[in-house]
Amino acid sequence: MKGKLLFIAGLAIGYVFGTRAGRRRYEQIKSAAQNIWESEPVQWSVKQAQDAVGDVAEEALTVAKRVIHQVTGEKPATKKAPAKKPATKKAPTEPAAKMAAPKTEPKPAAK
């Protein structure tokens, strides 16, 4: 409600100033606004905002897809993975302590 009231007040104020100032003043205001919009700091800020919104939008889309797939129980469509390399021979699955300890003969006790 507050937003609507402010919007209507802004329209009324703009109408009053617009009718009193005339076309020439309108063109001056339009030219000044365009110069500000095209300035380097403003355009840099616009670029930063677009980048931030783009990143957030991509993340939101990913999360939304994940939630939809969880709710519907369907698995998400995945892109084909590149061909995998052939599997290499795996090392034996012994505990690391046994593998790291060198095998040596016990020393005879000194007399």
PDB file of N, CA and C in Angstrom:
ATOM      1  N   MET A   1       0.819  -1.183   0.000  1.00  0.00           N
ATOM      2  CA  MET A   1       0.000   0.000   0.000  1.00  0.00           C
ATOM      3  C   MET A   1       0.872   1.259   0.000  1.00  0.00           C
ATOM      4  N   LYS A   2       1.927   1.224   0.807  1.00  0.00           N
ATOM      5  CA  LYS A   2       2.812   2.384   0.897  1.00  0.00           C
ATOM      6  C   LYS A   2       3.494   2.631  -0.453  1.00  0.00           C
ATOM      7  N   GLY A   3       3.880   1.532  -1.124  1.00  0.00           N
ATOM      8  CA  GLY A   3       4.538   1.656  -2.426  1.00  0.00           C
ATOM      9  C   GLY A   3       3.623   2.261  -3.471  1.00  0.00           C
ATOM     10  N   LYS A   4       2.358   1.855  -3.454  1.00  0.00           N
ATOM     11  CA  LYS A   4       1.388   2.403  -4.415  1.00  0.00           C
ATOM     12  C   LYS A   4       1.185   3.897  -4.176  1.00  0.00           C
ATOM     13  N   LEU A   5       1.101   4.263  -2.918  1.00  0.00           N
ATOM     14  CA  LEU A   5       0.900   5.668  -2.571  1.00  0.00           C
ATOM     15  C   LEU A   5       2.084   6.512  -3.044  1.00  0.00           C
ATOM     16  N   LEU A   6       3.296   6.019  -2.809  1.00  0.00           N
ATOM     17  CA  LEU A   6       4.488   6.747  -3.262  1.00  0.00           C
ATOM     18  C   LEU A   6       4.536   6.845  -4.784  1.00  0.00           C
ATOM     19  N   PHE A   7       4.134   5.780  -5.457  1.00  0.00           N
ATOM     20  CA  PHE A   7       4.132   5.787  -6.924  1.00  0.00           C
ATOM     21  C   PHE A   7       3.155   6.840  -7.448  1.00  0.00           C
ATOM     22  N   ILE A   8       1.953   6.877  -6.890  1.00  0.00           N
ATOM     23  CA  ILE A   8       0.946   7.847  -7.323  1.00  0.00           C
ATOM     24  C   ILE A   8       1.416   9.272  -7.027  1.00  0.00           C
ATOM     25  N   ALA A   9       2.038   9.479  -5.858  1.00  0.00           N
ATOM     26  CA  ALA A   9       2.563  10.803  -5.517  1.00  0.00           C
ATOM     27  C   ALA A   9       3.655  11.212  -6.505  1.00  0.00           C
ATOM     28  N   GLY A  10       4.509  10.261  -6.877  1.00  0.00           N
ATOM     29  CA  GLY A  10       5.564  10.554  -7.844  1.00  0.00           C
ATOM     30  C   GLY A  10       4.993  10.930  -9.201  1.00  0.00           C
ATOM     31  N   LEU A  11       3.950  10.213  -9.626  1.00  0.00           N
ATOM     32  CA  LEU A  11       3.301  10.552 -10.902  1.00  0.00           C
ATOM     33  C   LEU A  11       2.705  11.959 -10.855  1.00  0.00           C
ATOM     34  N   ALA A  12       2.051  12.278  -9.752  1.00  0.00           N
ATOM     35  CA  ALA A  12       1.424  13.594  -9.620  1.00  0.00           C
ATOM     36  C   ALA A  12       2.476  14.701  -9.648  1.00  0.00           C
ATOM     37  N   ILE A  13       3.547  14.528  -8.898  1.00  0.00           N
ATOM     38  CA  ILE A  13       4.609  15.543  -8.864  1.00  0.00           C
ATOM     39  C   ILE A  13       5.245  15.684 -10.244  1.00  0.00           C
ATOM     40  N   GLY A  14       5.504  14.567 -10.898  1.00  0.00           N
ATOM     41  CA  GLY A  14       6.081  14.615 -12.244  1.00  0.00           C
ATOM     42  C   GLY A  14       5.173  15.309 -13.236  1.00  0.00           C
ATOM     43  N   TYR A  15       3.886  15.054 -13.125  1.00  0.00           N
ATOM     44  CA  TYR A  15       2.931  15.699 -14.036  1.00  0.00           C
ATOM     45  C   TYR A  15       2.922  17.210 -13.834  1.00  0.00           C
ATOM     46  N   VAL A  16       2.880  17.622 -12.558  1.00  0.00           N
ATOM     47  CA  VAL A  16       2.826  19.063 -12.261  1.00  0.00           C
ATOM     48  C   VAL A  16       4.087  19.751 -12.765  1.00  0.00           C
ATOM     49  N   PHE A  17       5.261  19.205 -12.449  1.00  0.00           N
ATOM     50  CA  PHE A  17       6.506  19.828 -12.894  1.00  0.00           C
ATOM     51  C   PHE A  17       6.636  19.768 -14.409  1.00  0.00           C
ATOM     52  N   GLY A  18       6.174  18.709 -14.992  1.00  0.00           N
ATOM     53  CA  GLY A  18       6.261  18.571 -16.446  1.00  0.00           C
ATOM     54  C   GLY A  18       5.403  19.579 -17.183  1.00  0.00           C
ATOM     55  N   THR A  19       4.222  19.807 -16.692  1.00  0.00           N
ATOM     56  CA  THR A  19       3.333  20.758 -17.366  1.00  0.00           C
ATOM     57  C   THR A  19       3.797  22.192 -17.169  1.00  0.00           C
ATOM     58  N   ARG A  20       4.406  22.488 -16.037  1.00  0.00           N
ATOM     59  CA  ARG A  20       4.870  23.856 -15.786  1.00  0.00           C
ATOM     60  C   ARG A  20       6.165  24.168 -16.535  1.00  0.00           C
ATOM     61  N   ALA A  21       7.038  23.189 -16.625  1.00  0.00           N
ATOM     62  CA  ALA A  21       8.354  23.444 -17.201  1.00  0.00           C
ATOM     63  C   ALA A  21       8.311  23.493 -18.725  1.00  0.00           C
ATOM     64  N   GLY A  22       7.500  22.685 -19.336  1.00  0.00           N
ATOM     65  CA  GLY A  22       7.399  22.708 -20.790  1.00  0.00           C
ATOM     66  C   GLY A  22       8.376  21.748 -21.452  1.00  0.00           C
ATOM     67  N   ARG A  23       8.307  21.746 -22.775  1.00  0.00           N
ATOM     68  CA  ARG A  23       9.067  20.778 -23.583  1.00  0.00           C
ATOM     69  C   ARG A  23      10.576  21.030 -23.512  1.00  0.00           C
ATOM     70  N   ARG A  24      10.985  22.285 -23.507  1.00  0.00           N
ATOM     71  CA  ARG A  24      12.414  22.595 -23.501  1.00  0.00           C
ATOM     72  C   ARG A  24      13.078  22.087 -22.232  1.00  0.00           C
ATOM     73  N   ARG A  25      12.453  22.301 -21.106  1.00  0.00           N
ATOM     74  CA  ARG A  25      13.016  21.811 -19.835  1.00  0.00           C
ATOM     75  C   ARG A  25      13.028  20.287 -19.808  1.00  0.00           C
ATOM     76  N   TYR A  26      11.990  19.677 -20.374  1.00  0.00           N
ATOM     77  CA  TYR A  26      11.935  18.215 -20.449  1.00  0.00           C
ATOM     78  C   TYR A  26      13.139  17.681 -21.232  1.00  0.00           C
ATOM     79  N   GLU A  27      13.458  18.311 -22.333  1.00  0.00           N
ATOM     80  CA  GLU A  27      14.605  17.878 -23.146  1.00  0.00           C
ATOM     81  C   GLU A  27      15.918  18.055 -22.379  1.00  0.00           C
ATOM     82  N   GLN A  28      16.037  19.108 -21.586  1.00  0.00           N
ATOM     83  CA  GLN A  28      17.235  19.317 -20.774  1.00  0.00           C
ATOM     84  C   GLN A  28      17.372  18.202 -19.732  1.00  0.00           C
ATOM     85  N   ILE A  29      16.270  17.888 -19.049  1.00  0.00           N
ATOM     86  CA  ILE A  29      16.302  16.835 -18.026  1.00  0.00           C
ATOM     87  C   ILE A  29      16.629  15.491 -18.673  1.00  0.00           C
ATOM     88  N   LYS A  30      16.033  15.231 -19.826  1.00  0.00           N
ATOM     89  CA  LYS A  30      16.272  13.973 -20.546  1.00  0.00           C
ATOM     90  C   LYS A  30      17.742  13.860 -20.952  1.00  0.00           C
ATOM     91  N   SER A  31      18.312  14.947 -21.443  1.00  0.00           N
ATOM     92  CA  SER A  31      19.720  14.949 -21.855  1.00  0.00           C
ATOM     93  C   SER A  31      20.643  14.724 -20.653  1.00  0.00           C
ATOM     94  N   ALA A  32      20.356  15.376 -19.537  1.00  0.00           N
ATOM     95  CA  ALA A  32      21.177  15.199 -18.331  1.00  0.00           C
ATOM     96  C   ALA A  32      21.092  13.756 -17.826  1.00  0.00           C
ATOM     97  N   ALA A  33      19.875  13.187 -17.815  1.00  0.00           N
ATOM     98  CA  ALA A  33      19.709  11.805 -17.362  1.00  0.00           C
ATOM     99  C   ALA A  33      20.460  10.840 -18.276  1.00  0.00           C
ATOM    100  N   GLN A  34      20.420  11.100 -19.580  1.00  0.00           N
ATOM    101  CA  GLN A  34      21.123  10.228 -20.523  1.00  0.00           C
ATOM    102  C   GLN A  34      22.636  10.329 -20.328  1.00  0.00           C
ATOM    103  N   ASN A  35      23.154  11.525 -20.071  1.00  0.00           N
ATOM    104  CA  ASN A  35      24.589  11.690 -19.829  1.00  0.00           C
ATOM    105  C   ASN A  35      25.023  10.937 -18.574  1.00  0.00           C
ATOM    106  N   ILE A  36      24.191  10.992 -17.534  1.00  0.00           N
ATOM    107  CA  ILE A  36      24.513  10.264 -16.301  1.00  0.00           C
ATOM    108  C   ILE A  36      24.496   8.762 -16.567  1.00  0.00           C
ATOM    109  N   TRP A  37      23.470   8.284 -17.264  1.00  0.00           N
ATOM    110  CA  TRP A  37      23.342   6.848 -17.538  1.00  0.00           C
ATOM    111  C   TRP A  37      24.534   6.334 -18.346  1.00  0.00           C
ATOM    112  N   GLU A  38      25.018   7.126 -19.290  1.00  0.00           N
ATOM    113  CA  GLU A  38      26.116   6.697 -20.159  1.00  0.00           C
ATOM    114  C   GLU A  38      27.494   6.930 -19.533  1.00  0.00           C
ATOM    115  N   SER A  39      27.557   7.505 -18.341  1.00  0.00           N
ATOM    116  CA  SER A  39      28.850   7.756 -17.709  1.00  0.00           C
ATOM    117  C   SER A  39      29.518   6.434 -17.334  1.00  0.00           C
ATOM    118  N   GLU A  40      30.836   6.454 -17.242  1.00  0.00           N
ATOM    119  CA  GLU A  40      31.608   5.242 -16.968  1.00  0.00           C
ATOM    120  C   GLU A  40      31.303   4.606 -15.609  1.00  0.00           C
ATOM    121  N   PRO A  41      31.223   5.374 -14.516  1.00  0.00           N
ATOM    122  CA  PRO A  41      30.932   4.728 -13.226  1.00  0.00           C
ATOM    123  C   PRO A  41      29.565   4.038 -13.194  1.00  0.00           C
ATOM    124  N   VAL A  42      28.560   4.662 -13.822  1.00  0.00           N
ATOM    125  CA  VAL A  42      27.228   4.067 -13.830  1.00  0.00           C
ATOM    126  C   VAL A  42      27.232   2.787 -14.667  1.00  0.00           C
ATOM    127  N   GLN A  43      27.851   2.814 -15.811  1.00  0.00           N
ATOM    128  CA  GLN A  43      27.894   1.625 -16.665  1.00  0.00           C
ATOM    129  C   GLN A  43      28.700   0.502 -16.009  1.00  0.00           C
ATOM    130  N   TRP A  44      29.756   0.853 -15.265  1.00  0.00           N
ATOM    131  CA  TRP A  44      30.511  -0.167 -14.534  1.00  0.00           C
ATOM    132  C   TRP A  44      29.615  -0.836 -13.495  1.00  0.00           C
ATOM    133  N   SER A  45      28.838  -0.018 -12.790  1.00  0.00           N
ATOM    134  CA  SER A  45      27.918  -0.564 -11.784  1.00  0.00           C
ATOM    135  C   SER A  45      26.847  -1.444 -12.420  1.00  0.00           C
ATOM    136  N   VAL A  46      26.362  -1.030 -13.567  1.00  0.00           N
ATOM    137  CA  VAL A  46      25.354  -1.827 -14.277  1.00  0.00           C
ATOM    138  C   VAL A  46      25.942  -3.175 -14.664  1.00  0.00           C
ATOM    139  N   LYS A  47      27.172  -3.171 -15.147  1.00  0.00           N
ATOM    140  CA  LYS A  47      27.834  -4.428 -15.535  1.00  0.00           C
ATOM    141  C   LYS A  47      28.002  -5.345 -14.326  1.00  0.00           C
ATOM    142  N   GLN A  48      28.413  -4.775 -13.195  1.00  0.00           N
ATOM    143  CA  GLN A  48      28.578  -5.562 -11.974  1.00  0.00           C
ATOM    144  C   GLN A  48      27.242  -6.176 -11.537  1.00  0.00           C
ATOM    145  N   ALA A  49      26.192  -5.395 -11.607  1.00  0.00           N
ATOM    146  CA  ALA A  49      24.866  -5.895 -11.216  1.00  0.00           C
ATOM    147  C   ALA A  49      24.403  -7.005 -12.150  1.00  0.00           C
ATOM    148  N   GLN A  50      24.640  -6.839 -13.455  1.00  0.00           N
ATOM    149  CA  GLN A  50      24.244  -7.875 -14.415  1.00  0.00           C
ATOM    150  C   GLN A  50      25.009  -9.163 -14.157  1.00  0.00           C
ATOM    151  N   ASP A  51      26.288  -9.061 -13.880  1.00  0.00           N
ATOM    152  CA  ASP A  51      27.090 -10.253 -13.587  1.00  0.00           C
ATOM    153  C   ASP A  51      26.595 -10.954 -12.329  1.00  0.00           C
ATOM    154  N   ALA A  52      26.299 -10.174 -11.298  1.00  0.00           N
ATOM    155  CA  ALA A  52      25.828 -10.758 -10.039  1.00  0.00           C
ATOM    156  C   ALA A  52      24.482 -11.441 -10.231  1.00  0.00           C
ATOM    157  N   VAL A  53      23.588 -10.803 -10.962  1.00  0.00           N
ATOM    158  CA  VAL A  53      22.270 -11.390 -11.205  1.00  0.00           C
ATOM    159  C   VAL A  53      22.408 -12.642 -12.049  1.00  0.00           C
ATOM    160  N   GLY A  54      23.312 -12.638 -13.016  1.00  0.00           N
ATOM    161  CA  GLY A  54      23.517 -13.816 -13.861  1.00  0.00           C
ATOM    162  C   GLY A  54      23.998 -15.006 -13.048  1.00  0.00           C
ATOM    163  N   ASP A  55      24.950 -14.778 -12.132  1.00  0.00           N
ATOM    164  CA  ASP A  55      25.465 -15.864 -11.297  1.00  0.00           C
ATOM    165  C   ASP A  55      24.387 -16.410 -10.376  1.00  0.00           C
ATOM    166  N   VAL A  56      23.637 -15.514  -9.775  1.00  0.00           N
ATOM    167  CA  VAL A  56      22.583 -15.937  -8.857  1.00  0.00           C
ATOM    168  C   VAL A  56      21.492 -16.696  -9.618  1.00  0.00           C
ATOM    169  N   ALA A  57      21.180 -16.220 -10.812  1.00  0.00           N
ATOM    170  CA  ALA A  57      20.136 -16.876 -11.606  1.00  0.00           C
ATOM    171  C   ALA A  57      20.545 -18.305 -11.968  1.00  0.00           C
ATOM    172  N   GLU A  58      21.809 -18.504 -12.337  1.00  0.00           N
ATOM    173  CA  GLU A  58      22.280 -19.847 -12.677  1.00  0.00           C
ATOM    174  C   GLU A  58      22.207 -20.772 -11.461  1.00  0.00           C
ATOM    175  N   GLU A  59      22.628 -20.275 -10.307  1.00  0.00           N
ATOM    176  CA  GLU A  59      22.575 -21.088  -9.092  1.00  0.00           C
ATOM    177  C   GLU A  59      21.133 -21.405  -8.708  1.00  0.00           C
ATOM    178  N   ALA A  60      20.252 -20.420  -8.837  1.00  0.00           N
ATOM    179  CA  ALA A  60      18.838 -20.629  -8.498  1.00  0.00           C
ATOM    180  C   ALA A  60      18.216 -21.658  -9.427  1.00  0.00           C
ATOM    181  N   LEU A  61      18.569 -21.611 -10.699  1.00  0.00           N
ATOM    182  CA  LEU A  61      18.046 -22.581 -11.660  1.00  0.00           C
ATOM    183  C   LEU A  61      18.510 -23.986 -11.314  1.00  0.00           C
ATOM    184  N   THR A  62      19.769 -24.142 -10.958  1.00  0.00           N
ATOM    185  CA  THR A  62      20.298 -25.445 -10.585  1.00  0.00           C
ATOM    186  C   THR A  62      19.591 -25.991  -9.352  1.00  0.00           C
ATOM    187  N   VAL A  63      19.420 -25.153  -8.345  1.00  0.00           N
ATOM    188  CA  VAL A  63      18.747 -25.582  -7.118  1.00  0.00           C
ATOM    189  C   VAL A  63      17.291 -25.930  -7.402  1.00  0.00           C
ATOM    190  N   ALA A  64      16.622 -25.123  -8.214  1.00  0.00           N
ATOM    191  CA  ALA A  64      15.223 -25.384  -8.541  1.00  0.00           C
ATOM    192  C   ALA A  64      15.068 -26.717  -9.260  1.00  0.00           C
ATOM    193  N   LYS A  65      15.955 -27.004 -10.199  1.00  0.00           N
ATOM    194  CA  LYS A  65      15.901 -28.292 -10.906  1.00  0.00           C
ATOM    195  C   LYS A  65      16.100 -29.446  -9.933  1.00  0.00           C
ATOM    196  N   ARG A  66      17.051 -29.289  -9.011  1.00  0.00           N
ATOM    197  CA  ARG A  66      17.320 -30.353  -8.048  1.00  0.00           C
ATOM    198  C   ARG A  66      16.091 -30.607  -7.170  1.00  0.00           C
ATOM    199  N   VAL A  67      15.440 -29.543  -6.720  1.00  0.00           N
ATOM    200  CA  VAL A  67      14.254 -29.688  -5.878  1.00  0.00           C
ATOM    201  C   VAL A  67      13.124 -30.348  -6.663  1.00  0.00           C
ATOM    202  N   ILE A  68      12.938 -29.947  -7.892  1.00  0.00           N
ATOM    203  CA  ILE A  68      11.881 -30.541  -8.716  1.00  0.00           C
ATOM    204  C   ILE A  68      12.118 -32.027  -8.894  1.00  0.00           C
ATOM    205  N   HIS A  69      13.350 -32.404  -9.153  1.00  0.00           N
ATOM    206  CA  HIS A  69      13.663 -33.820  -9.339  1.00  0.00           C
ATOM    207  C   HIS A  69      13.494 -34.602  -8.038  1.00  0.00           C
ATOM    208  N   GLN A  70      13.780 -33.982  -6.905  1.00  0.00           N
ATOM    209  CA  GLN A  70      13.575 -34.663  -5.627  1.00  0.00           C
ATOM    210  C   GLN A  70      12.088 -34.866  -5.355  1.00  0.00           C
ATOM    211  N   VAL A  71      11.294 -33.864  -5.672  1.00  0.00           N
ATOM    212  CA  VAL A  71       9.859 -33.950  -5.407  1.00  0.00           C
ATOM    213  C   VAL A  71       9.191 -34.953  -6.334  1.00  0.00           C
ATOM    214  N   THR A  72       9.561 -34.928  -7.610  1.00  0.00           N
ATOM    215  CA  THR A  72       8.916 -35.819  -8.575  1.00  0.00           C
ATOM    216  C   THR A  72       9.511 -37.216  -8.559  1.00  0.00           C
ATOM    217  N   GLY A  73      10.689 -37.373  -8.009  1.00  0.00           N
ATOM    218  CA  GLY A  73      11.327 -38.677  -7.948  1.00  0.00           C
ATOM    219  C   GLY A  73      12.037 -39.060  -9.231  1.00  0.00           C
ATOM    220  N   GLU A  74      12.090 -38.166 -10.186  1.00  0.00           N
ATOM    221  CA  GLU A  74      12.775 -38.442 -11.446  1.00  0.00           C
ATOM    222  C   GLU A  74      14.254 -38.113 -11.303  1.00  0.00           C
ATOM    223  N   LYS A  75      15.048 -38.825 -12.068  1.00  0.00           N
ATOM    224  CA  LYS A  75      16.472 -38.514 -12.070  1.00  0.00           C
ATOM    225  C   LYS A  75      16.713 -37.415 -13.088  1.00  0.00           C
ATOM    226  N   PRO A  76      17.590 -36.463 -12.754  1.00  0.00           N
ATOM    227  CA  PRO A  76      17.846 -35.365 -13.689  1.00  0.00           C
ATOM    228  C   PRO A  76      18.555 -35.873 -14.937  1.00  0.00           C
ATOM    229  N   ALA A  77      18.240 -35.263 -16.060  1.00  0.00           N
ATOM    230  CA  ALA A  77      18.910 -35.621 -17.309  1.00  0.00           C
ATOM    231  C   ALA A  77      20.342 -35.110 -17.229  1.00  0.00           C
ATOM    232  N   THR A  78      21.266 -35.976 -17.516  1.00  0.00           N
ATOM    233  CA  THR A  78      22.670 -35.585 -17.470  1.00  0.00           C
ATOM    234  C   THR A  78      23.241 -35.592 -18.863  1.00  0.00           C
ATOM    235  N   LYS A  79      24.228 -34.776 -19.043  1.00  0.00           N
ATOM    236  CA  LYS A  79      24.925 -34.750 -20.321  1.00  0.00           C
ATOM    237  C   LYS A  79      25.826 -35.967 -20.402  1.00  0.00           C
ATOM    238  N   LYS A  80      26.119 -36.395 -21.610  1.00  0.00           N
ATOM    239  CA  LYS A  80      27.007 -37.536 -21.761  1.00  0.00           C
ATOM    240  C   LYS A  80      28.391 -37.168 -21.261  1.00  0.00           C
ATOM    241  N   ALA A  81      28.930 -38.034 -20.455  1.00  0.00           N
ATOM    242  CA  ALA A  81      30.275 -37.812 -19.926  1.00  0.00           C
ATOM    243  C   ALA A  81      31.283 -38.184 -20.999  1.00  0.00           C
ATOM    244  N   PRO A  82      32.428 -37.529 -21.032  1.00  0.00           N
ATOM    245  CA  PRO A  82      33.450 -37.903 -22.001  1.00  0.00           C
ATOM    246  C   PRO A  82      33.915 -39.331 -21.729  1.00  0.00           C
ATOM    247  N   ALA A  83      34.448 -39.952 -22.773  1.00  0.00           N
ATOM    248  CA  ALA A  83      34.897 -41.339 -22.648  1.00  0.00           C
ATOM    249  C   ALA A  83      35.924 -41.447 -21.529  1.00  0.00           C
ATOM    250  N   LYS A  84      35.736 -42.461 -20.690  1.00  0.00           N
ATOM    251  CA  LYS A  84      36.637 -42.648 -19.553  1.00  0.00           C
ATOM    252  C   LYS A  84      37.891 -43.371 -20.004  1.00  0.00           C
ATOM    253  N   LYS A  85      38.969 -43.104 -19.300  1.00  0.00           N
ATOM    254  CA  LYS A  85      40.225 -43.784 -19.565  1.00  0.00           C
ATOM    255  C   LYS A  85      40.126 -45.197 -19.026  1.00  0.00           C
ATOM    256  N   PRO A  86      40.853 -46.141 -19.623  1.00  0.00           N
ATOM    257  CA  PRO A  86      40.801 -47.505 -19.101  1.00  0.00           C
ATOM    258  C   PRO A  86      41.317 -47.550 -17.665  1.00  0.00           C
ATOM    259  N   ALA A  87      40.708 -48.410 -16.877  1.00  0.00           N
ATOM    260  CA  ALA A  87      41.079 -48.520 -15.467  1.00  0.00           C
ATOM    261  C   ALA A  87      42.486 -49.092 -15.344  1.00  0.00           C
ATOM    262  N   THR A  88      43.229 -48.557 -14.395  1.00  0.00           N
ATOM    263  CA  THR A  88      44.576 -49.069 -14.151  1.00  0.00           C
ATOM    264  C   THR A  88      44.512 -50.072 -13.017  1.00  0.00           C
ATOM    265  N   LYS A  89      45.544 -50.898 -12.912  1.00  0.00           N
ATOM    266  CA  LYS A  89      45.586 -51.916 -11.867  1.00  0.00           C
ATOM    267  C   LYS A  89      45.712 -51.230 -10.513  1.00  0.00           C
ATOM    268  N   LYS A  90      44.810 -51.596  -9.608  1.00  0.00           N
ATOM    269  CA  LYS A  90      44.819 -50.987  -8.285  1.00  0.00           C
ATOM    270  C   LYS A  90      45.803 -51.703  -7.374  1.00  0.00           C
ATOM    271  N   ALA A  91      46.347 -50.968  -6.436  1.00  0.00           N
ATOM    272  CA  ALA A  91      47.261 -51.533  -5.450  1.00  0.00           C
ATOM    273  C   ALA A  91      46.462 -52.414  -4.487  1.00  0.00           C
ATOM    274  N   PRO A  92      47.111 -53.404  -3.864  1.00  0.00           N
ATOM    275  CA  PRO A  92      46.386 -54.239  -2.900  1.00  0.00           C
ATOM    276  C   PRO A  92      45.831 -53.385  -1.768  1.00  0.00           C
ATOM    277  N   THR A  93      44.743 -53.832  -1.208  1.00  0.00           N
ATOM    278  CA  THR A  93      44.066 -53.049  -0.174  1.00  0.00           C
ATOM    279  C   THR A  93      44.515 -53.463   1.217  1.00  0.00           C
ATOM    280  N   GLU A  94      45.794 -53.322   1.499  1.00  0.00           N
ATOM    281  CA  GLU A  94      46.318 -53.605   2.829  1.00  0.00           C
ATOM    282  C   GLU A  94      46.357 -52.305   3.611  1.00  0.00           C
ATOM    283  N   PRO A  95      46.321 -52.390   4.928  1.00  0.00           N
ATOM    284  CA  PRO A  95      46.434 -51.156   5.712  1.00  0.00           C
ATOM    285  C   PRO A  95      47.734 -50.437   5.398  1.00  0.00           C
ATOM    286  N   ALA A  96      47.702 -49.135   5.482  1.00  0.00           N
ATOM    287  CA  ALA A  96      48.866 -48.315   5.150  1.00  0.00           C
ATOM    288  C   ALA A  96      50.052 -48.630   6.060  1.00  0.00           C
ATOM    289  N   ALA A  97      49.812 -48.965   7.303  1.00  0.00           N
ATOM    290  CA  ALA A  97      50.914 -49.245   8.233  1.00  0.00           C
ATOM    291  C   ALA A  97      51.691 -50.482   7.796  1.00  0.00           C
ATOM    292  N   LYS A  98      50.999 -51.500   7.330  1.00  0.00           N
ATOM    293  CA  LYS A  98      51.680 -52.710   6.881  1.00  0.00           C
ATOM    294  C   LYS A  98      52.465 -52.458   5.612  1.00  0.00           C
ATOM    295  N   MET A  99      51.911 -51.653   4.727  1.00  0.00           N
ATOM    296  CA  MET A  99      52.582 -51.387   3.458  1.00  0.00           C
ATOM    297  C   MET A  99      53.825 -50.545   3.668  1.00  0.00           C
ATOM    298  N   ALA A 100      53.797 -49.619   4.612  1.00  0.00           N
ATOM    299  CA  ALA A 100      54.905 -48.701   4.807  1.00  0.00           C
ATOM    300  C   ALA A 100      56.050 -49.335   5.604  1.00  0.00           C
ATOM    301  N   ALA A 101      55.755 -50.326   6.437  1.00  0.00           N
ATOM    302  CA  ALA A 101      56.791 -50.924   7.278  1.00  0.00           C
ATOM    303  C   ALA A 101      57.684 -51.844   6.439  1.00  0.00           C
ATOM    304  N   PRO A 102      59.006 -51.652   6.495  1.00  0.00           N
ATOM    305  CA  PRO A 102      59.908 -52.523   5.738  1.00  0.00           C
ATOM    306  C   PRO A 102      59.986 -53.906   6.387  1.00  0.00           C
ATOM    307  N   LYS A 103      60.157 -54.895   5.558  1.00  0.00           N
ATOM    308  CA  LYS A 103      60.263 -56.272   6.089  1.00  0.00           C
ATOM    309  C   LYS A 103      61.732 -56.562   6.350  1.00  0.00           C
ATOM    310  N   THR A 104      62.060 -56.753   7.601  1.00  0.00           N
ATOM    311  CA  THR A 104      63.445 -57.046   7.989  1.00  0.00           C
ATOM    312  C   THR A 104      63.441 -58.211   8.953  1.00  0.00           C
ATOM    313  N   GLU A 105      64.561 -58.880   9.009  1.00  0.00           N
ATOM    314  CA  GLU A 105      64.758 -60.002   9.938  1.00  0.00           C
ATOM    315  C   GLU A 105      65.027 -59.454  11.324  1.00  0.00           C
ATOM    316  N   PRO A 106      64.486 -60.084  12.361  1.00  0.00           N
ATOM    317  CA  PRO A 106      64.802 -59.606  13.709  1.00  0.00           C
ATOM    318  C   PRO A 106      66.277 -59.837  14.019  1.00  0.00           C
ATOM    319  N   LYS A 107      66.871 -58.907  14.732  1.00  0.00           N
ATOM    320  CA  LYS A 107      68.293 -59.004  15.089  1.00  0.00           C
ATOM    321  C   LYS A 107      68.438 -59.959  16.256  1.00  0.00           C
ATOM    322  N   PRO A 108      69.524 -60.745  16.257  1.00  0.00           N
ATOM    323  CA  PRO A 108      69.761 -61.659  17.410  1.00  0.00           C
ATOM    324  C   PRO A 108      70.096 -60.823  18.655  1.00  0.00           C
ATOM    325  N   ALA A 109      69.686 -61.306  19.786  1.00  0.00           N
ATOM    326  CA  ALA A 109      69.922 -60.620  21.049  1.00  0.00           C
ATOM    327  C   ALA A 109      71.402 -60.627  21.389  1.00  0.00           C
ATOM    328  N   ALA A 110      71.939 -59.565  21.879  1.00  0.00           N
ATOM    329  CA  ALA A 110      73.370 -59.490  22.256  1.00  0.00           C
ATOM    330  C   ALA A 110      73.562 -60.123  23.608  1.00  0.00           C
ATOM    331  N   LYS A 111      74.686 -60.832  23.772  1.00  0.00           N
ATOM    332  CA  LYS A 111      74.986 -61.485  25.052  1.00  0.00           C
ATOM    333  C   LYS A 111      75.890 -60.662  25.878  1.00  0.00           C
TER     334      LYS A 111
END
